[in-house]
Amino acid sequence: MSVRFDLPDELSASAPPEARGLARDEVRLLVADPAGVHHTVFGALGEHLRAGDLLVVNTSGTLPAAIDARRGRQQVVVHFSTGLDDGAWVVELRAPGGPLLDGRPGERLALPGGASLTLLAEHVPGQARLWRASVSVPVSGLLAASGRPIRYGYVPRAWPLSDYQTVFAREPGSAEMPSAARPFTDALVTRLVTDGVLFAPLLLHTGVSSLEPGEPPQAERFRVPATTAALVSWVRARGGRVVAVGTTAARALESAADGPAEGWTGLVLGPDRPARVVDGIVTGLHAPDASHLLLLEAVAGPELVQRAYDAAVERRYLWHEFGDVSLLLRR
């Protein structure tokens, strides 16, 4: 990726905006388009969209995907990333300092309520962070009874699962919140629709985001229904802009660029595969080594993304799932 910047630790949002005295739609919004960079609040999103533009939203809900486990005498946390078609799960083992990379095939971990998890094989051969694992009980019930939202070191205290859900969440399945949509409220959606902005749903269940440097995004389950694919084509034919709400929505849309689709997508957007149907993206602010930056470059171009991130650091925007948001428009 070509975008480069340094992220000071103090620019990581450590709590939901509500804990900072803000409503969800009062977080800051950085708008970058060919005309320049603009600064506003998220509730003013409609001022930067046109009647006939289409916002495509991810209806995946966030799972309480972190579970305490015992690994011999060691206390660890298991992050449940992705349920596979054969009933196994992709999991990540973590200690307070980060991912544990010394798992072994056949290793068994004790879970709450007498359940157990067995490591089967590395999910990607030669990469020891993610494992395919079998679980002795249904994972949905285990997470409901004993799980909590995944959080990282920049969020020092726990927050309820409701703080990790978006107004569009309908079908639980994401290991981490599709956080670009968090600032939307029912009232804001109503205002946008009244102003002629269109909405369409899709589904992509996101896995864990704690990628190691150079590690490509993993395959994720998605669904773009025929009605959404048809509306995308209709809007583009009439000169409207298709704006993905989040990198998850962008990945799903581009995976269905030729029509409705569902299943698994391993698509990686970047210099070799620029966006074909997405004209803009509503997105949070991503870490300097995040693979999501390649996706942003594929949608908006590296120069525009660099200008946006330089401005965000200069204006001290807040990063990560509880932070501020950007709108990147290539036209």
mmCIF file of C-alpha atoms in Angstrom:
data_model
loop_
_atom_site.group_PDB
_atom_site.id
_atom_site.type_symbol
_atom_site.label_atom_id
_atom_site.label_comp_id
_atom_site.label_asym_id
_atom_site.label_seq_id
_atom_site.Cartn_x
_atom_site.Cartn_y
_atom_site.Cartn_z
ATOM 1 C CA MET A 1 0.000 0.000 0.000
ATOM 2 C CA SER A 2 1.156 3.541 -0.639
ATOM 3 C CA VAL A 3 -0.620 5.382 2.208
ATOM 4 C CA ARG A 4 1.797 6.133 5.054
ATOM 5 C CA PHE A 5 1.196 7.871 8.381
ATOM 6 C CA ASP A 6 2.096 7.628 12.063
ATOM 7 C CA LEU A 7 -0.733 7.109 14.556
ATOM 8 C CA PRO A 8 -0.171 8.549 18.047
ATOM 9 C CA ASP A 9 -1.498 6.268 20.797
ATOM 10 C CA GLU A 10 -3.749 8.997 22.171
ATOM 11 C CA LEU A 11 -5.788 9.031 18.950
ATOM 12 C CA SER A 12 -7.221 5.561 19.639
ATOM 13 C CA ALA A 13 -10.818 5.896 20.867
ATOM 14 C CA SER A 14 -10.913 4.105 24.218
ATOM 15 C CA ALA A 15 -14.678 4.189 24.822
ATOM 16 C CA PRO A 16 -17.948 4.625 22.919
ATOM 17 C CA PRO A 17 -18.804 8.240 22.055
ATOM 18 C CA GLU A 18 -21.800 8.010 24.386
ATOM 19 C CA ALA A 19 -19.330 7.683 27.263
ATOM 20 C CA ARG A 20 -17.715 10.905 26.033
ATOM 21 C CA GLY A 21 -21.040 12.761 26.127
ATOM 22 C CA LEU A 22 -21.811 12.414 22.404
ATOM 23 C CA ALA A 23 -24.695 10.824 20.550
ATOM 24 C CA ARG A 24 -23.754 8.207 17.988
ATOM 25 C CA ASP A 25 -24.221 10.637 15.103
ATOM 26 C CA GLU A 26 -22.203 13.378 16.806
ATOM 27 C CA VAL A 27 -18.822 11.787 16.078
ATOM 28 C CA ARG A 28 -16.724 13.739 13.611
ATOM 29 C CA LEU A 29 -16.937 13.113 9.882
ATOM 30 C CA LEU A 30 -14.051 13.786 7.515
ATOM 31 C CA VAL A 31 -15.202 14.104 3.902
ATOM 32 C CA ALA A 32 -12.563 13.722 1.186
ATOM 33 C CA ASP A 33 -13.412 14.100 -2.491
ATOM 34 C CA PRO A 34 -11.621 15.463 -5.571
ATOM 35 C CA ALA A 35 -12.513 19.010 -4.461
ATOM 36 C CA GLY A 36 -10.714 18.748 -1.127
ATOM 37 C CA VAL A 37 -11.110 17.715 2.503
ATOM 38 C CA HIS A 38 -13.997 18.910 4.660
ATOM 39 C CA HIS A 39 -14.670 18.530 8.387
ATOM 40 C CA THR A 40 -18.119 18.162 9.927
ATOM 41 C CA VAL A 41 -20.159 15.831 12.154
ATOM 42 C CA PHE A 42 -21.710 12.571 11.076
ATOM 43 C CA GLY A 43 -25.241 13.872 11.476
ATOM 44 C CA ALA A 44 -24.510 16.191 8.522
ATOM 45 C CA LEU A 45 -23.726 13.259 6.201
ATOM 46 C CA GLY A 46 -26.654 14.169 3.960
ATOM 47 C CA GLU A 47 -25.031 17.482 3.045
ATOM 48 C CA HIS A 48 -22.365 15.516 1.164
ATOM 49 C CA LEU A 49 -24.701 13.117 -0.628
ATOM 50 C CA ARG A 50 -27.138 13.710 -3.476
ATOM 51 C CA ALA A 51 -30.678 12.557 -4.128
ATOM 52 C CA GLY A 52 -30.295 9.310 -6.052
ATOM 53 C CA ASP A 53 -27.102 8.218 -4.303
ATOM 54 C CA LEU A 54 -27.231 4.723 -2.812
ATOM 55 C CA LEU A 55 -25.903 3.729 0.609
ATOM 56 C CA VAL A 56 -25.318 -0.024 0.847
ATOM 57 C CA VAL A 57 -25.328 -1.304 4.429
ATOM 58 C CA ASN A 58 -24.237 -4.533 6.102
ATOM 59 C CA THR A 59 -27.000 -6.153 8.161
ATOM 60 C CA SER A 60 -24.654 -8.498 10.045
ATOM 61 C CA GLY A 61 -24.909 -8.339 13.824
ATOM 62 C CA THR A 62 -21.982 -8.616 16.223
ATOM 63 C CA LEU A 63 -21.446 -11.814 18.202
ATOM 64 C CA PRO A 64 -20.136 -11.915 21.778
ATOM 65 C CA ALA A 65 -17.198 -13.757 20.236
ATOM 66 C CA ALA A 66 -14.576 -13.690 23.033
ATOM 67 C CA ILE A 67 -14.538 -16.590 25.527
ATOM 68 C CA ASP A 68 -12.241 -17.272 28.476
ATOM 69 C CA ALA A 69 -10.467 -20.631 28.303
ATOM 70 C CA ARG A 70 -7.907 -22.687 30.184
ATOM 71 C CA ARG A 71 -4.853 -23.980 28.366
ATOM 72 C CA GLY A 72 -3.332 -26.247 30.964
ATOM 73 C CA ARG A 73 -2.549 -23.823 33.764
ATOM 74 C CA GLN A 74 -2.632 -20.802 31.464
ATOM 75 C CA GLN A 75 -5.650 -18.524 31.233
ATOM 76 C CA VAL A 76 -6.254 -17.488 27.615
ATOM 77 C CA VAL A 77 -8.997 -15.901 25.549
ATOM 78 C CA VAL A 78 -10.452 -17.554 22.469
ATOM 79 C CA HIS A 79 -11.735 -15.279 19.714
ATOM 80 C CA PHE A 80 -14.305 -17.109 17.591
ATOM 81 C CA SER A 81 -13.793 -15.710 14.114
ATOM 82 C CA THR A 82 -15.710 -17.666 11.503
ATOM 83 C CA GLY A 83 -18.015 -20.672 11.438
ATOM 84 C CA LEU A 84 -17.134 -23.024 8.562
ATOM 85 C CA ASP A 85 -19.417 -25.148 6.410
ATOM 86 C CA ASP A 86 -18.240 -28.401 8.030
ATOM 87 C CA GLY A 87 -19.121 -27.234 11.557
ATOM 88 C CA ALA A 88 -15.571 -26.312 12.557
ATOM 89 C CA TRP A 89 -14.686 -22.777 13.631
ATOM 90 C CA VAL A 90 -11.763 -20.524 12.826
ATOM 91 C CA VAL A 91 -10.409 -19.297 16.162
ATOM 92 C CA GLU A 92 -7.599 -17.149 17.484
ATOM 93 C CA LEU A 93 -5.922 -17.797 20.842
ATOM 94 C CA ARG A 94 -4.879 -14.663 22.670
ATOM 95 C CA ALA A 95 -3.027 -13.587 25.800
ATOM 96 C CA PRO A 96 -2.980 -10.012 27.149
ATOM 97 C CA GLY A 97 0.050 -9.223 24.996
ATOM 98 C CA GLY A 98 -1.434 -10.396 21.709
ATOM 99 C CA PRO A 99 -2.028 -13.584 19.700
ATOM 100 C CA LEU A 100 -0.539 -16.890 20.799
ATOM 101 C CA LEU A 101 1.353 -18.550 17.969
ATOM 102 C CA ASP A 102 2.392 -21.842 19.595
ATOM 103 C CA GLY A 103 -0.760 -23.912 19.135
ATOM 104 C CA ARG A 104 -0.484 -27.617 18.308
ATOM 105 C CA PRO A 105 -2.812 -29.891 16.341
ATOM 106 C CA GLY A 106 -4.836 -31.960 18.790
ATOM 107 C CA GLU A 107 -4.352 -29.492 21.636
ATOM 108 C CA ARG A 108 -7.438 -29.257 23.842
ATOM 109 C CA LEU A 109 -8.623 -26.202 25.770
ATOM 110 C CA ALA A 110 -11.210 -26.110 28.551
ATOM 111 C CA LEU A 111 -14.155 -23.771 28.009
ATOM 112 C CA PRO A 112 -16.856 -22.575 30.431
ATOM 113 C CA GLY A 113 -19.563 -25.002 31.517
ATOM 114 C CA GLY A 114 -17.476 -28.105 30.954
ATOM 115 C CA ALA A 115 -17.171 -27.571 27.193
ATOM 116 C CA SER A 116 -13.924 -28.031 25.306
ATOM 117 C CA LEU A 117 -12.224 -26.870 22.112
ATOM 118 C CA THR A 118 -9.746 -28.931 20.098
ATOM 119 C CA LEU A 119 -7.287 -27.391 17.641
ATOM 120 C CA LEU A 120 -7.400 -29.300 14.350
ATOM 121 C CA ALA A 121 -4.991 -27.557 11.969
ATOM 122 C CA GLU A 122 -3.687 -24.155 11.017
ATOM 123 C CA HIS A 123 -6.395 -22.364 9.064
ATOM 124 C CA VAL A 124 -3.761 -21.193 6.574
ATOM 125 C CA PRO A 125 -0.845 -23.663 6.448
ATOM 126 C CA GLY A 126 2.328 -22.037 7.696
ATOM 127 C CA GLN A 127 0.515 -19.237 9.540
ATOM 128 C CA ALA A 128 0.056 -20.010 13.223
ATOM 129 C CA ARG A 129 -2.351 -17.253 14.284
ATOM 130 C CA LEU A 130 -5.679 -18.726 13.151
ATOM 131 C CA TRP A 131 -6.723 -22.328 13.733
ATOM 132 C CA ARG A 132 -9.519 -24.579 12.593
ATOM 133 C CA ALA A 133 -11.060 -25.999 15.737
ATOM 134 C CA SER A 134 -13.880 -28.282 16.819
ATOM 135 C CA VAL A 135 -16.048 -27.419 19.809
ATOM 136 C CA SER A 136 -17.854 -29.956 21.978
ATOM 137 C CA VAL A 137 -21.065 -27.910 22.245
ATOM 138 C CA PRO A 138 -23.020 -25.647 19.871
ATOM 139 C CA VAL A 139 -21.033 -22.428 19.588
ATOM 140 C CA SER A 140 -24.098 -20.189 19.377
ATOM 141 C CA GLY A 141 -25.254 -21.276 22.828
ATOM 142 C CA LEU A 142 -21.730 -21.103 24.250
ATOM 143 C CA LEU A 143 -21.275 -17.511 23.087
ATOM 144 C CA ALA A 144 -24.729 -16.504 24.299
ATOM 145 C CA ALA A 145 -24.023 -17.916 27.756
ATOM 146 C CA SER A 146 -20.365 -17.023 28.264
ATOM 147 C CA GLY A 147 -19.170 -14.728 25.485
ATOM 148 C CA ARG A 148 -18.432 -11.032 25.408
ATOM 149 C CA PRO A 149 -17.534 -8.623 22.602
ATOM 150 C CA ILE A 150 -13.978 -8.796 21.306
ATOM 151 C CA ARG A 151 -11.932 -5.803 22.396
ATOM 152 C CA TYR A 152 -8.287 -4.860 22.135
ATOM 153 C CA GLY A 153 -5.841 -3.085 24.414
ATOM 154 C CA TYR A 154 -6.852 0.442 23.435
ATOM 155 C CA VAL A 155 -10.301 -0.196 25.010
ATOM 156 C CA PRO A 156 -9.393 -0.721 28.676
ATOM 157 C CA ARG A 157 -12.819 -1.674 30.053
ATOM 158 C CA ALA A 158 -15.700 -3.851 28.941
ATOM 159 C CA TRP A 159 -18.803 -2.420 27.276
ATOM 160 C CA PRO A 160 -22.123 -4.204 26.695
ATOM 161 C CA LEU A 161 -22.871 -5.985 23.441
ATOM 162 C CA SER A 162 -25.446 -3.315 22.576
ATOM 163 C CA ASP A 163 -22.593 -0.819 22.200
ATOM 164 C CA TYR A 164 -21.182 -3.054 19.459
ATOM 165 C CA GLN A 165 -24.365 -3.287 17.379
ATOM 166 C CA THR A 166 -25.387 -1.026 14.513
ATOM 167 C CA VAL A 167 -28.872 0.197 13.697
ATOM 168 C CA PHE A 168 -28.837 -2.078 10.629
ATOM 169 C CA ALA A 169 -27.920 -5.323 12.465
ATOM 170 C CA ARG A 170 -30.416 -8.093 11.720
ATOM 171 C CA GLU A 171 -28.512 -11.396 11.467
ATOM 172 C CA PRO A 172 -25.831 -12.180 14.090
ATOM 173 C CA GLY A 173 -22.592 -13.535 12.699
ATOM 174 C CA SER A 174 -19.735 -11.009 12.796
ATOM 175 C CA ALA A 175 -16.821 -11.584 15.144
ATOM 176 C CA GLU A 176 -16.316 -7.817 15.292
ATOM 177 C CA MET A 177 -18.692 -4.935 14.699
ATOM 178 C CA PRO A 178 -19.109 -3.621 11.143
ATOM 179 C CA SER A 179 -18.279 -0.323 12.786
ATOM 180 C CA ALA A 180 -18.609 2.133 9.898
ATOM 181 C CA ALA A 181 -22.377 1.982 10.409
ATOM 182 C CA ARG A 182 -22.246 2.647 14.147
ATOM 183 C CA PRO A 183 -22.887 6.427 13.846
ATOM 184 C CA PHE A 184 -26.148 5.914 11.947
ATOM 185 C CA THR A 185 -29.359 6.433 13.925
ATOM 186 C CA ASP A 186 -32.976 5.813 12.991
ATOM 187 C CA ALA A 187 -33.556 9.565 12.834
ATOM 188 C CA LEU A 188 -30.579 10.118 10.520
ATOM 189 C CA VAL A 189 -31.694 7.314 8.201
ATOM 190 C CA THR A 190 -35.163 8.877 8.041
ATOM 191 C CA ARG A 191 -33.702 12.281 7.126
ATOM 192 C CA LEU A 192 -31.516 10.782 4.417
ATOM 193 C CA VAL A 193 -34.415 8.871 2.871
ATOM 194 C CA THR A 194 -36.562 12.009 2.978
ATOM 195 C CA ASP A 195 -33.800 13.806 1.069
ATOM 196 C CA GLY A 196 -33.810 11.157 -1.653
ATOM 197 C CA VAL A 197 -30.853 9.020 -0.587
ATOM 198 C CA LEU A 198 -31.477 5.322 -1.206
ATOM 199 C CA PHE A 199 -30.544 2.382 1.022
ATOM 200 C CA ALA A 200 -29.944 -1.273 0.157
ATOM 201 C CA PRO A 201 -28.917 -4.210 2.377
ATOM 202 C CA LEU A 202 -26.354 -6.940 2.020
ATOM 203 C CA LEU A 203 -24.703 -9.326 4.445
ATOM 204 C CA LEU A 204 -21.063 -10.045 5.217
ATOM 205 C CA HIS A 205 -20.069 -11.762 8.453
ATOM 206 C CA THR A 206 -16.670 -10.325 9.301
ATOM 207 C CA GLY A 207 -13.964 -12.334 11.023
ATOM 208 C CA VAL A 208 -11.360 -11.099 13.490
ATOM 209 C CA SER A 209 -9.449 -8.063 12.298
ATOM 210 C CA SER A 210 -6.229 -8.515 14.270
ATOM 211 C CA LEU A 211 -4.137 -9.346 11.221
ATOM 212 C CA GLU A 212 -0.401 -9.653 11.455
ATOM 213 C CA PRO A 213 1.645 -7.369 9.145
ATOM 214 C CA GLY A 214 1.459 -8.682 5.588
ATOM 215 C CA GLU A 215 -1.315 -11.169 6.352
ATOM 216 C CA PRO A 216 -4.073 -10.995 3.708
ATOM 217 C CA PRO A 217 -7.759 -10.811 4.690
ATOM 218 C CA GLN A 218 -9.397 -14.184 5.226
ATOM 219 C CA ALA A 219 -12.404 -15.484 3.296
ATOM 220 C CA GLU A 220 -15.733 -14.331 4.720
ATOM 221 C CA ARG A 221 -19.325 -15.432 4.231
ATOM 222 C CA PHE A 222 -21.486 -12.953 2.305
ATOM 223 C CA ARG A 223 -24.790 -12.464 0.528
ATOM 224 C CA VAL A 224 -25.792 -9.763 -1.968
ATOM 225 C CA PRO A 225 -29.486 -10.273 -2.812
ATOM 226 C CA ALA A 226 -30.907 -9.783 -6.279
ATOM 227 C CA THR A 227 -32.848 -6.685 -5.209
ATOM 228 C CA THR A 228 -29.659 -4.984 -4.019
ATOM 229 C CA ALA A 229 -27.697 -5.947 -7.138
ATOM 230 C CA ALA A 230 -30.518 -4.600 -9.319
ATOM 231 C CA LEU A 231 -30.679 -1.329 -7.386
ATOM 232 C CA VAL A 232 -26.903 -0.871 -7.715
ATOM 233 C CA SER A 233 -27.181 -1.241 -11.492
ATOM 234 C CA TRP A 234 -30.191 1.101 -11.639
ATOM 235 C CA VAL A 235 -28.445 3.829 -9.625
ATOM 236 C CA ARG A 236 -25.236 3.639 -11.654
ATOM 237 C CA ALA A 237 -27.156 3.774 -14.940
ATOM 238 C CA ARG A 238 -28.749 7.042 -13.805
ATOM 239 C CA GLY A 239 -25.517 8.673 -12.687
ATOM 240 C CA GLY A 240 -25.959 8.138 -8.963
ATOM 241 C CA ARG A 241 -23.127 7.100 -6.696
ATOM 242 C CA VAL A 242 -22.917 3.741 -4.946
ATOM 243 C CA VAL A 243 -21.477 4.326 -1.483
ATOM 244 C CA ALA A 244 -20.531 1.311 0.623
ATOM 245 C CA VAL A 245 -21.023 1.711 4.355
ATOM 246 C CA GLY A 246 -17.860 0.028 5.565
ATOM 247 C CA THR A 247 -15.103 -2.095 4.115
ATOM 248 C CA THR A 248 -17.305 -5.157 4.661
ATOM 249 C CA ALA A 249 -20.013 -3.748 2.400
ATOM 250 C CA ALA A 250 -17.413 -2.751 -0.202
ATOM 251 C CA ARG A 251 -15.896 -6.242 -0.240
ATOM 252 C CA ALA A 252 -19.305 -7.863 -0.623
ATOM 253 C CA LEU A 253 -20.428 -5.441 -3.343
ATOM 254 C CA GLU A 254 -17.286 -5.935 -5.380
ATOM 255 C CA SER A 255 -17.613 -9.702 -4.952
ATOM 256 C CA ALA A 256 -21.014 -9.374 -6.627
ATOM 257 C CA ALA A 257 -19.963 -6.883 -9.302
ATOM 258 C CA ASP A 258 -21.554 -9.003 -12.032
ATOM 259 C CA GLY A 259 -24.853 -9.660 -10.251
ATOM 260 C CA PRO A 260 -26.352 -11.190 -7.097
ATOM 261 C CA ALA A 261 -24.069 -13.628 -5.301
ATOM 262 C CA GLU A 262 -23.606 -15.455 -2.025
ATOM 263 C CA GLY A 263 -21.179 -17.855 -0.437
ATOM 264 C CA TRP A 264 -17.561 -17.164 0.503
ATOM 265 C CA THR A 265 -15.464 -14.290 -0.771
ATOM 266 C CA GLY A 266 -11.702 -14.164 -0.707
ATOM 267 C CA LEU A 267 -11.585 -11.011 -2.812
ATOM 268 C CA VAL A 268 -8.760 -8.638 -1.932
ATOM 269 C CA LEU A 269 -9.171 -5.173 -3.413
ATOM 270 C CA GLY A 270 -6.010 -3.266 -4.245
ATOM 271 C CA PRO A 271 -3.842 -2.049 -7.130
ATOM 272 C CA ASP A 272 -4.422 -5.268 -9.088
ATOM 273 C CA ARG A 273 -8.172 -5.224 -8.488
ATOM 274 C CA PRO A 274 -9.623 -1.701 -8.205
ATOM 275 C CA ALA A 275 -13.258 -1.122 -7.326
ATOM 276 C CA ARG A 276 -15.668 -1.610 -10.226
ATOM 277 C CA VAL A 277 -19.047 -0.672 -8.725
ATOM 278 C CA VAL A 278 -18.277 1.250 -5.520
ATOM 279 C CA ASP A 279 -17.918 5.023 -5.998
ATOM 280 C CA GLY A 280 -17.360 5.937 -2.367
ATOM 281 C CA ILE A 281 -17.142 4.543 1.122
ATOM 282 C CA VAL A 282 -18.185 5.492 4.638
ATOM 283 C CA THR A 283 -15.480 4.031 6.850
ATOM 284 C CA GLY A 284 -13.767 4.317 10.174
ATOM 285 C CA LEU A 285 -10.098 5.187 10.460
ATOM 286 C CA HIS A 286 -7.735 2.250 10.080
ATOM 287 C CA ALA A 287 -4.340 1.505 11.608
ATOM 288 C CA PRO A 288 -1.176 2.264 9.580
ATOM 289 C CA ASP A 289 -0.507 -1.388 8.669
ATOM 290 C CA ALA A 290 -4.146 -2.433 8.121
ATOM 291 C CA SER A 291 -4.975 -4.249 4.896
ATOM 292 C CA HIS A 292 -8.188 -2.187 4.799
ATOM 293 C CA LEU A 293 -6.092 0.739 3.546
ATOM 294 C CA LEU A 294 -5.516 -1.144 0.293
ATOM 295 C CA LEU A 295 -9.280 -1.437 -0.101
ATOM 296 C CA LEU A 296 -9.693 2.303 0.475
ATOM 297 C CA GLU A 297 -7.041 2.998 -2.166
ATOM 298 C CA ALA A 298 -8.889 0.688 -4.564
ATOM 299 C CA VAL A 299 -12.094 2.683 -4.052
ATOM 300 C CA ALA A 300 -10.883 6.288 -3.799
ATOM 301 C CA GLY A 301 -7.295 6.275 -5.045
ATOM 302 C CA PRO A 302 -4.095 6.483 -2.972
ATOM 303 C CA GLU A 303 -3.671 10.263 -3.271
ATOM 304 C CA LEU A 304 -7.145 11.019 -1.908
ATOM 305 C CA VAL A 305 -6.752 8.500 0.914
ATOM 306 C CA GLN A 306 -3.354 9.962 1.846
ATOM 307 C CA ARG A 307 -4.822 13.474 1.990
ATOM 308 C CA ALA A 308 -7.652 12.226 4.172
ATOM 309 C CA TYR A 309 -5.375 10.456 6.641
ATOM 310 C CA ASP A 310 -2.925 13.345 6.841
ATOM 311 C CA ALA A 311 -5.847 15.635 7.690
ATOM 312 C CA ALA A 312 -7.274 13.169 10.218
ATOM 313 C CA VAL A 313 -3.986 12.985 12.115
ATOM 314 C CA GLU A 314 -3.505 16.753 11.959
ATOM 315 C CA ARG A 315 -7.044 17.415 13.238
ATOM 316 C CA ARG A 316 -6.709 14.686 15.872
ATOM 317 C CA TYR A 317 -9.571 12.504 14.773
ATOM 318 C CA LEU A 318 -10.121 9.355 16.835
ATOM 319 C CA TRP A 319 -9.411 5.892 15.415
ATOM 320 C CA HIS A 320 -10.982 2.421 15.644
ATOM 321 C CA GLU A 321 -14.508 1.143 16.244
ATOM 322 C CA PHE A 322 -15.566 3.834 18.732
ATOM 323 C CA GLY A 323 -13.836 6.654 16.891
ATOM 324 C CA ASP A 324 -14.612 9.129 14.141
ATOM 325 C CA VAL A 325 -15.579 8.351 10.559
ATOM 326 C CA SER A 326 -14.639 9.351 7.025
ATOM 327 C CA LEU A 327 -16.536 9.600 3.753
ATOM 328 C CA LEU A 328 -14.258 9.028 0.763
ATOM 329 C CA LEU A 329 -15.742 9.870 -2.645
ATOM 330 C CA ARG A 330 -13.876 9.405 -5.900
ATOM 331 C CA ARG A 331 -16.480 11.449 -7.822
#
